Coordinates of C-alpha atoms in Angstrom, one line a residue:
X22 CA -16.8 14.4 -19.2
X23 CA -15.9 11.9 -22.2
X24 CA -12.9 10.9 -22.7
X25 CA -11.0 12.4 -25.9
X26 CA -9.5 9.8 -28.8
X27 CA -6.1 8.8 -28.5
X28 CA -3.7 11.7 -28.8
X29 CA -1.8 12.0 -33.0
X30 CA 1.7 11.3 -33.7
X31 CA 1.6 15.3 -34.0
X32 CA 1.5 15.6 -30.2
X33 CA 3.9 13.2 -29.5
X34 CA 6.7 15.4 -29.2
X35 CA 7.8 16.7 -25.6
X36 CA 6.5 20.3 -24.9
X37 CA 8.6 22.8 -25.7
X38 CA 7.4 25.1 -22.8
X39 CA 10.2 24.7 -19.8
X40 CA 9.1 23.3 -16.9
X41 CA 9.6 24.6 -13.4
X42 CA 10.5 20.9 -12.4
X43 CA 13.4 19.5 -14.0
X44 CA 14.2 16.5 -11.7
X45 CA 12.4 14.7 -8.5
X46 CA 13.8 13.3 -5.8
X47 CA 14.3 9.5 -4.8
X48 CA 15.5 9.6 -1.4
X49 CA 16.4 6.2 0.9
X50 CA 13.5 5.5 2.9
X51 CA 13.3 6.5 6.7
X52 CA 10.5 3.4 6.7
X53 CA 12.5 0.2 8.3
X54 CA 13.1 -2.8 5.5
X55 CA 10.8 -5.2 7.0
X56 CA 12.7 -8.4 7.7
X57 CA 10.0 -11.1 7.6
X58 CA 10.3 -14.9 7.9
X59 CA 9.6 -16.4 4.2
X60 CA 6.3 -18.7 4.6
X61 CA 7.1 -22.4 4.6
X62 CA 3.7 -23.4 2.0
X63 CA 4.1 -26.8 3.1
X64 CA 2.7 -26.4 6.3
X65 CA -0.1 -24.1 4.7
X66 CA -0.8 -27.6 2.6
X67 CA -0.5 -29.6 5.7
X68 CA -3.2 -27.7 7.4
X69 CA -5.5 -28.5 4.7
X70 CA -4.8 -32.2 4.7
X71 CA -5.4 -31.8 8.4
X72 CA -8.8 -30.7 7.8
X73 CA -9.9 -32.8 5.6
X74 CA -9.0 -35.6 7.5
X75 CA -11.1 -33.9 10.7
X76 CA -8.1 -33.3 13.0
X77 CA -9.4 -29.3 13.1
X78 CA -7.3 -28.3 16.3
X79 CA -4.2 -29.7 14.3
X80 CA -5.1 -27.3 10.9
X81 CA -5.9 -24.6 13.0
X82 CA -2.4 -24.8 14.9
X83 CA -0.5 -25.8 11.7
X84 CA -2.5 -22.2 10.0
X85 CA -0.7 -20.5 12.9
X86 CA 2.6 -21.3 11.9
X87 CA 2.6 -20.7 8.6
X88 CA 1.4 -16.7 9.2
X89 CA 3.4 -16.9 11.7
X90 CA 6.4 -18.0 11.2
X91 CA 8.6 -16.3 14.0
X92 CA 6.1 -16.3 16.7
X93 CA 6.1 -19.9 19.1
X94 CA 2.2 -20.9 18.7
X95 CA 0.9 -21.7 21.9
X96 CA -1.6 -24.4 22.0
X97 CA -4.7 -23.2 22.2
X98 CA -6.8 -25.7 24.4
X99 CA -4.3 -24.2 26.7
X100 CA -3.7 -20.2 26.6
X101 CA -4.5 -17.8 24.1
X102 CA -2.3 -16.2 21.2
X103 CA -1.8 -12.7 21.1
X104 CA 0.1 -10.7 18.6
X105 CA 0.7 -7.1 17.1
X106 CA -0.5 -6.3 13.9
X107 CA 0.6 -2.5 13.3
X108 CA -1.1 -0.4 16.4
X109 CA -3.5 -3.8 16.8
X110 CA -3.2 -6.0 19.2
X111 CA -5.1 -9.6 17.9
X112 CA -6.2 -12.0 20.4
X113 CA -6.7 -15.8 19.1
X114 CA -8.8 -17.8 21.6
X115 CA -10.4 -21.6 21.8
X116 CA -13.7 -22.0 23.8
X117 CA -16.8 -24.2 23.5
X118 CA -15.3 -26.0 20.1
X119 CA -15.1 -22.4 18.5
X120 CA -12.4 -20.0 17.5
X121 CA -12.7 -16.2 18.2
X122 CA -10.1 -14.1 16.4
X123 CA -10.6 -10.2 18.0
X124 CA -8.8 -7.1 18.4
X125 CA -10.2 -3.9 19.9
X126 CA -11.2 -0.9 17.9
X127 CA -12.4 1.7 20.1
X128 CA -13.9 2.7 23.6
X129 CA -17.1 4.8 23.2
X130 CA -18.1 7.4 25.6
X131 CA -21.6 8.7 26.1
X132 CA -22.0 11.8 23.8
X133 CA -22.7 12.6 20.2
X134 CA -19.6 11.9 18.9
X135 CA -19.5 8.2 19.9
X136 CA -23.0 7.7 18.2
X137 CA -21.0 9.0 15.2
X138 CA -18.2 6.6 15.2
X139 CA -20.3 3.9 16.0
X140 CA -22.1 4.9 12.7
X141 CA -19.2 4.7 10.7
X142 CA -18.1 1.1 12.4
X143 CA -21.3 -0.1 11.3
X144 CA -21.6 1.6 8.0
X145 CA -18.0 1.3 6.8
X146 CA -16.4 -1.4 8.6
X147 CA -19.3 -4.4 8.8
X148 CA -20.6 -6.1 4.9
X149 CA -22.7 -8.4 4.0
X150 CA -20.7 -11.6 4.0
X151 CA -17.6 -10.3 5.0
X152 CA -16.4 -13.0 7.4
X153 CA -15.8 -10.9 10.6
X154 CA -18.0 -8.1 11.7
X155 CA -17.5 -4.7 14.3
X156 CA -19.2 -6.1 17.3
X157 CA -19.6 -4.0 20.9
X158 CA -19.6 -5.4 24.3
X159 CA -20.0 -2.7 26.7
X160 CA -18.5 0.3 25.6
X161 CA -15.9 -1.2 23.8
X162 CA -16.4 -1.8 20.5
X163 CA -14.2 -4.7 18.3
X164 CA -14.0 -6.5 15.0
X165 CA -14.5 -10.1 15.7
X166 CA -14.6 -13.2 14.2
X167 CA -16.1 -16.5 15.1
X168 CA -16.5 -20.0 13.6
X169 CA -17.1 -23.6 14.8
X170 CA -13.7 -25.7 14.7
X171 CA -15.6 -28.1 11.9
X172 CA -16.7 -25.0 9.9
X173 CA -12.5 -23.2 9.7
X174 CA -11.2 -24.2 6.7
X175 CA -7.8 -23.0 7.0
X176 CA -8.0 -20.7 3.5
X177 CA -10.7 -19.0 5.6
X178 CA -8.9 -18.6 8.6
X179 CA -5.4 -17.2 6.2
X180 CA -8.5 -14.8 4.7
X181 CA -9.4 -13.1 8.7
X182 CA -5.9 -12.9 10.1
X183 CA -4.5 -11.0 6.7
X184 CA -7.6 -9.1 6.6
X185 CA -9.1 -8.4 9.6
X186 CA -6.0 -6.8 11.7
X187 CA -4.8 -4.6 8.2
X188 CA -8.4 -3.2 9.3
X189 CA -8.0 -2.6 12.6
X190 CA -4.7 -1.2 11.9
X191 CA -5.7 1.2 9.2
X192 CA -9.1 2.7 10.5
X193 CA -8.0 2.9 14.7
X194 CA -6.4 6.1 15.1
X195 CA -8.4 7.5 12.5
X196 CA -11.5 6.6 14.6
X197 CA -9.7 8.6 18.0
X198 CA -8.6 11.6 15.9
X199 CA -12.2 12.4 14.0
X200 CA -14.4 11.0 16.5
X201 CA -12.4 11.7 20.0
X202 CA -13.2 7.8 21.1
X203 CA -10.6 6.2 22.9
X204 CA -8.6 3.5 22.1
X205 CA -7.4 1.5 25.2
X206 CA -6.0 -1.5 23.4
X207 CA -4.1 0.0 20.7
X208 CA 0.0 -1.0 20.5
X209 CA 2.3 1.9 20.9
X210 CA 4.3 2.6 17.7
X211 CA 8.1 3.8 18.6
X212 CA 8.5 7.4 17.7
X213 CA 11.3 8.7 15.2
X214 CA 14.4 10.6 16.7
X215 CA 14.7 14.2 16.1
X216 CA 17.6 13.0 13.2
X217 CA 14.8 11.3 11.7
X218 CA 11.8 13.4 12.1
X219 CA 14.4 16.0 10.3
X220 CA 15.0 13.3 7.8
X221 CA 10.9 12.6 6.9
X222 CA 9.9 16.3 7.3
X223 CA 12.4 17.5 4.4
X224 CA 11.0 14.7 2.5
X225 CA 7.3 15.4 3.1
X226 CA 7.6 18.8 2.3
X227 CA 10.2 18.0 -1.2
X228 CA 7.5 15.5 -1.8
X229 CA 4.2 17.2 -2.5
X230 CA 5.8 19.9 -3.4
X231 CA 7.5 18.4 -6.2
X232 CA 3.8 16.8 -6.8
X233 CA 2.2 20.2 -7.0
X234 CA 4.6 20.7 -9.5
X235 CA 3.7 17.7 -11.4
X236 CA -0.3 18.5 -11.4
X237 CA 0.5 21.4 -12.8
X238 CA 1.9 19.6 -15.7
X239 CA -0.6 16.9 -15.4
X240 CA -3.3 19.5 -15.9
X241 CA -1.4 21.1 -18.9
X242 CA -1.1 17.7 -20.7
X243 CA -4.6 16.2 -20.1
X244 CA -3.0 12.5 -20.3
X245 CA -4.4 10.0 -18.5
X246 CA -1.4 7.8 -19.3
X247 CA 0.4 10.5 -17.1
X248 CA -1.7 11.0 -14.1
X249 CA -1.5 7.0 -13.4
X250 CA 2.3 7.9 -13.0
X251 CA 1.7 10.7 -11.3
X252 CA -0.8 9.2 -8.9
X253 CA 1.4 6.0 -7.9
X254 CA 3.9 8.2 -7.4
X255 CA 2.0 10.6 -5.2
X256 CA 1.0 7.7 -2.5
X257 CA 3.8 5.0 -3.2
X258 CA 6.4 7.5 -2.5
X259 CA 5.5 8.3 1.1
X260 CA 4.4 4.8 1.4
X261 CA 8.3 3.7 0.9
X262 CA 10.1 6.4 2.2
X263 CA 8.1 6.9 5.5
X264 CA 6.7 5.1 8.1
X265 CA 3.3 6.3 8.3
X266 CA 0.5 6.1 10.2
X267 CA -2.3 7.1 11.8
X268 CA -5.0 9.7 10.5
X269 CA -2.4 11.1 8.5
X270 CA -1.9 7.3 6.9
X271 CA -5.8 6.7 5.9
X272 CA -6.3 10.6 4.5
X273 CA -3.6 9.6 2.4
X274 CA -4.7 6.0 1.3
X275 CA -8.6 7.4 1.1
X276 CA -7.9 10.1 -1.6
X277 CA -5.5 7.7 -3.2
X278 CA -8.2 4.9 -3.4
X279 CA -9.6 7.6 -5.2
X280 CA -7.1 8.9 -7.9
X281 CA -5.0 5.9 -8.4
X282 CA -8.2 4.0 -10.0
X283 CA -7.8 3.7 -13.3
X284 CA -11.9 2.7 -14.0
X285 CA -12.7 6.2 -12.3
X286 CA -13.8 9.0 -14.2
X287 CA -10.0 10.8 -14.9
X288 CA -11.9 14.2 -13.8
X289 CA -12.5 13.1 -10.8
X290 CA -9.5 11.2 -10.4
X291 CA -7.6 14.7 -10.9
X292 CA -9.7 16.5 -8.7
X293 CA -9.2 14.0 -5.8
X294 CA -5.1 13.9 -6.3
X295 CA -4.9 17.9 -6.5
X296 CA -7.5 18.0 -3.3
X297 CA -4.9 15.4 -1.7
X298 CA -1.7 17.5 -2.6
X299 CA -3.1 20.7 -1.2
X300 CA -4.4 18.9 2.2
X301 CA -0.8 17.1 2.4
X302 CA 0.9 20.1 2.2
X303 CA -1.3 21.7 5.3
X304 CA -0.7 19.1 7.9
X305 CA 1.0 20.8 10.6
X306 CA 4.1 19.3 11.6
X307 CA 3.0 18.6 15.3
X308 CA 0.3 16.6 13.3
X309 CA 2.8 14.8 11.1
X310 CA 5.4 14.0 13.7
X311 CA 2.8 11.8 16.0
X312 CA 1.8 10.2 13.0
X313 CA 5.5 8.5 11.8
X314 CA 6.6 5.5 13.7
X315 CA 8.3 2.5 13.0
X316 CA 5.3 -0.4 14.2
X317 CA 6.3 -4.0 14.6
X318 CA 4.1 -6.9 12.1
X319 CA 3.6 -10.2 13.0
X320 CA 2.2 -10.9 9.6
X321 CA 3.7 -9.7 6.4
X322 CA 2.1 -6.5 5.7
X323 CA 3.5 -6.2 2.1
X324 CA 2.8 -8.4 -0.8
X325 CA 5.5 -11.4 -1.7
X326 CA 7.4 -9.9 -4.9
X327 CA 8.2 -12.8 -7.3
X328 CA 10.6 -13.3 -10.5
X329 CA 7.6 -13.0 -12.5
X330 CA 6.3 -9.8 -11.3
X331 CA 9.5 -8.2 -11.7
X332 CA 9.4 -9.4 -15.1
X333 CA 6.1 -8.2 -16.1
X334 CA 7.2 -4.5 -14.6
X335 CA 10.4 -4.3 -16.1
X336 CA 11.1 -7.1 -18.3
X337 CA 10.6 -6.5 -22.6
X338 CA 7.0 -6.4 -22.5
X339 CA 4.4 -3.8 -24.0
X340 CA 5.0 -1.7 -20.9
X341 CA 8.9 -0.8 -21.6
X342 CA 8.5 -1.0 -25.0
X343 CA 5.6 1.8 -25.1
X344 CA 8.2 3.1 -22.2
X345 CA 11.3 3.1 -24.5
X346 CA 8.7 4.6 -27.8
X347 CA 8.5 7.7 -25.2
X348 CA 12.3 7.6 -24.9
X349 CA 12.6 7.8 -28.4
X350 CA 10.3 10.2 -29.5
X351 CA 12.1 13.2 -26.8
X352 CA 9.3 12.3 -24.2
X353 CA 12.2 12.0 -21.6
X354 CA 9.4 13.2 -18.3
X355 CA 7.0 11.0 -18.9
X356 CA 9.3 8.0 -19.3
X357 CA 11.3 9.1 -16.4
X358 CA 7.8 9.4 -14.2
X359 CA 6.3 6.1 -14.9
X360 CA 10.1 4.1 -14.4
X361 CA 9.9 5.4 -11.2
X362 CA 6.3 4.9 -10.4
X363 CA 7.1 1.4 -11.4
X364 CA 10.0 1.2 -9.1
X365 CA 7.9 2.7 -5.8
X366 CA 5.2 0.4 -6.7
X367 CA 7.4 -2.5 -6.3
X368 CA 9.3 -1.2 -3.4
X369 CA 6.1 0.3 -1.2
X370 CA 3.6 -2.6 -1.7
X371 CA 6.1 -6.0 -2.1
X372 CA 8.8 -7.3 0.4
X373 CA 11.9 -8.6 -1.4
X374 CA 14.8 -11.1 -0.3
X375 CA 17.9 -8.8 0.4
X376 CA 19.5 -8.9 -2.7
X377 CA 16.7 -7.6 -5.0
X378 CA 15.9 -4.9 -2.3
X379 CA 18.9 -3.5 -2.8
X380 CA 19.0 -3.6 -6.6
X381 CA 15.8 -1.7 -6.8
X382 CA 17.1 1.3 -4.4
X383 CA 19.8 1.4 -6.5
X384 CA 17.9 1.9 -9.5
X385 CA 16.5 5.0 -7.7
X386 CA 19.4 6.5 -6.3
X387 CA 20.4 6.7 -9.9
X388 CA 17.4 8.2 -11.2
X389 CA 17.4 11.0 -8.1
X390 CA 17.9 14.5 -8.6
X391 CA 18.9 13.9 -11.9
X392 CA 17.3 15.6 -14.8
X393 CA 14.5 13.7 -16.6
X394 CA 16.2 12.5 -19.8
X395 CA 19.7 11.0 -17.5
X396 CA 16.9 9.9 -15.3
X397 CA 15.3 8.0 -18.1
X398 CA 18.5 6.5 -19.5
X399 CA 19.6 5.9 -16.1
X400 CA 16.4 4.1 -14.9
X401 CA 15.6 2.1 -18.7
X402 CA 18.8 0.5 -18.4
X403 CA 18.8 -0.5 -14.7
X404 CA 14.9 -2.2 -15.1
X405 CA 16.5 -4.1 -18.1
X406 CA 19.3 -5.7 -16.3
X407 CA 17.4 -6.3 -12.8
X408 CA 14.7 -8.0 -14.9
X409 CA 17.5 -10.5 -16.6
X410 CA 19.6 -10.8 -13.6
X411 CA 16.3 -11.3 -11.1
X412 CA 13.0 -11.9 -12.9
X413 CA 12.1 -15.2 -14.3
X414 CA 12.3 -15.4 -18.3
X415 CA 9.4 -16.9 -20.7
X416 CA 6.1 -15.3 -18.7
X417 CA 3.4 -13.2 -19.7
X418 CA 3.6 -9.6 -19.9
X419 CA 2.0 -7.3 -18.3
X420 CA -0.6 -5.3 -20.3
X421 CA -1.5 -2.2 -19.1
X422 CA -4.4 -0.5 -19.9
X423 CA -4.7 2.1 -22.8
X424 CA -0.7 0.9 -23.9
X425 CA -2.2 -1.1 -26.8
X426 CA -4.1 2.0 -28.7
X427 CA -1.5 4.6 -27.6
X428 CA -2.3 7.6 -24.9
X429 CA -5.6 8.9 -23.5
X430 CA -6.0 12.4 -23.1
X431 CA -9.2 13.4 -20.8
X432 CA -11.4 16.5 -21.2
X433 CA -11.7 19.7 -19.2

């Protein structure tokens, strides 16, 4: 369906219909802060320099290091380097003048199911050009990657190890649970306590039911401009507060693929969030509870926030000022939402130093529970001052897409 011309200053105005939903809740995060080593980029440069000058062994190791900050590289024309990435376990090994990065995906037994999975592998998890490929050897079946020492260029190698574990990671307990392969390789992920799994299932269940609330409203309003917020919030919530994984994990980032992309048709996009909602709110809790854990990363997961991004989020560009128009005009929900999308965003997907952590959970805690005007005041205010007390002044703003000719609205 078409979309609809920007919506009139007539409609501007918040709905006078009450709303079952009057608040939402921001709650601190059962998911463990991730206390990573900051990368020394030096050494990343170094490597380079090493390989231009032919000395490949030496870029290689100095690559290492700089993923890998915390971990003691062994030397490779020695022993090989393993580490966990998630539930993957990555094996790094030298032979023959080449380097093999690999990390096992599944074990395939001998029925119908296991042609299945190895369909998906080959259909959804190998590409044309990507740099490492699903490869089996026996009945095990792995993503691998190999090069020649004189073909690595180091950017390459940064490109497989961020890439090619996050796979392994994401799609291996997905494989066992659909398919019923096993997975004799994966890295056990430390279960919550009962005083935690209490914790995450009161927020699950607060979660997507607050959500279901929202669609509601989402439907009702037919703003496109709204279901963006509604969407980040759907996925970067959980993403924050809990430490998810498993099959639960990629339903959840499939469908969101799906509804948090802003070139997809908005029909669609509000089918596959209200399809998402429902499904969440059926997982059994059995279901749930195997699928929270708090898993060990040897490489930074999360994005690097930076002074600039904050800025651009939060700072006085066309995104708060369209934000603060809202304000004004009485549209205290829809400011409210997207302040705290913003917020999730920056807490699920970047790692932070300490400081700046903190100051976005308090900005949060002050919005939680709290009815969506106070929210709005609450959470305006705080995004002004973190941006002058921790972004970095003078950069471009963000521009986000439809802020410039006012709302969307999408059709039935």
């Amino acid at each position: 369906c078409a979309l609809h011309p920007p919506l009139q200053d007539s409609a501007l105005a918040e709905p006078s219909n009450p709303m079952s939903i009057t608040s939402i809740l921001c709650p601190p995060p059962i998911r463990k802060r991730l206390t990573v080593a900051p990368r020394d980029y030096a050494r990343r440069d170094r490597a380079v320099e090493l390989y231009e000058a032919g000395d490949y062994l030496a870029a290689i190791h100095e690559t290492l290091a700089y993923l890998l900050p915390a971990i003691a590289i062994p030397d490779l024309a020695q022993a090989p380097l393993c580490f966990v990435q998630g539930s993957a376990r990555v094996r790094v090994r030298l032979a023959d003048d080449k380097l093999s990065i690999t990390t096992a995906l599944m074990a395939l037994k001998p029925d119908g199911q296991s042609t299945a999975a190895l369909r998906y592998a080959l259909s959804r998890l190998s590409a044309t050009g990507q740099l490492f490929q699903p490869r089996l050897q026996g009945e095990t079946l792995s993503l691998e990657f190999c090069d020649r020492l004189s073909l690595l260029h180091p950017l390459k190698l940064v490109e497989v190890l961020q890439r090619l574990p996050t796979e392994a990671d994401s799609n291996d307990a997905w494989l066992q649970h659909r398919f019923g392969v096993d997975s004799p390789d994966r890295e056990p992920v430390a279960a919550l306590d009962d005083d935690e799994f209490a914790r995450a299932q009161a927020i699950w269940n607060a979660h997507w039911s607050a959500m279901d609330e929202l669609m509601l409203e989402s439907r009702r309003r037919r703003s496109v401009r709204f279901l963006d917020a509604l969407g980040s919030c759907a996925a970067n919530q959980i993403r924050y507060t809990l430490p998810l994984h498993g099959h639960v994990r990629a339903d959840l980032n499939e469908a969101a693929d799906t509804f948090t992309d802003k070139d997809e048709n908005p029909n669609k996009r509000d089918a596959a969030l209200s399809k998402c909602i429902k499904e969440m709110r059926q997982v059994p809790m059995d279901t749930l509870r195997q699928c929270l854990g708090h898993a060990s990363y040897a490489i930074n997961p999360l994005h690097e926030g930076t002074p600039s991004l904050l800025t651009s989020m939060l700072g006085a560009g066309q995104r708060m000022q369209s934000t603060g128009e809202m304000r004004a005009a009485g549209r205290y929900l829809e400011a409210a939402l997207e302040l705290i999308a913003d917020y999730l965003y920056l807490l699920a997907d970047h790692t932070w130093p300490e400081d700046v952590d903190a100051a976005l959970r308090a900005g949060l805690e002050l919005a939680s529970g709290k009815p969506w005007r106070e929210a709005a005041d609450a959470l305006w205010n705080h995004a002004n001052q973190t941006a002058r007390v921790y972004g970095s002044h003078g950069e471009r703003e963000r521009d986000e897409d439809g802020d410039e000719d006012g709302e969307v609205a999408y059709g039935e």
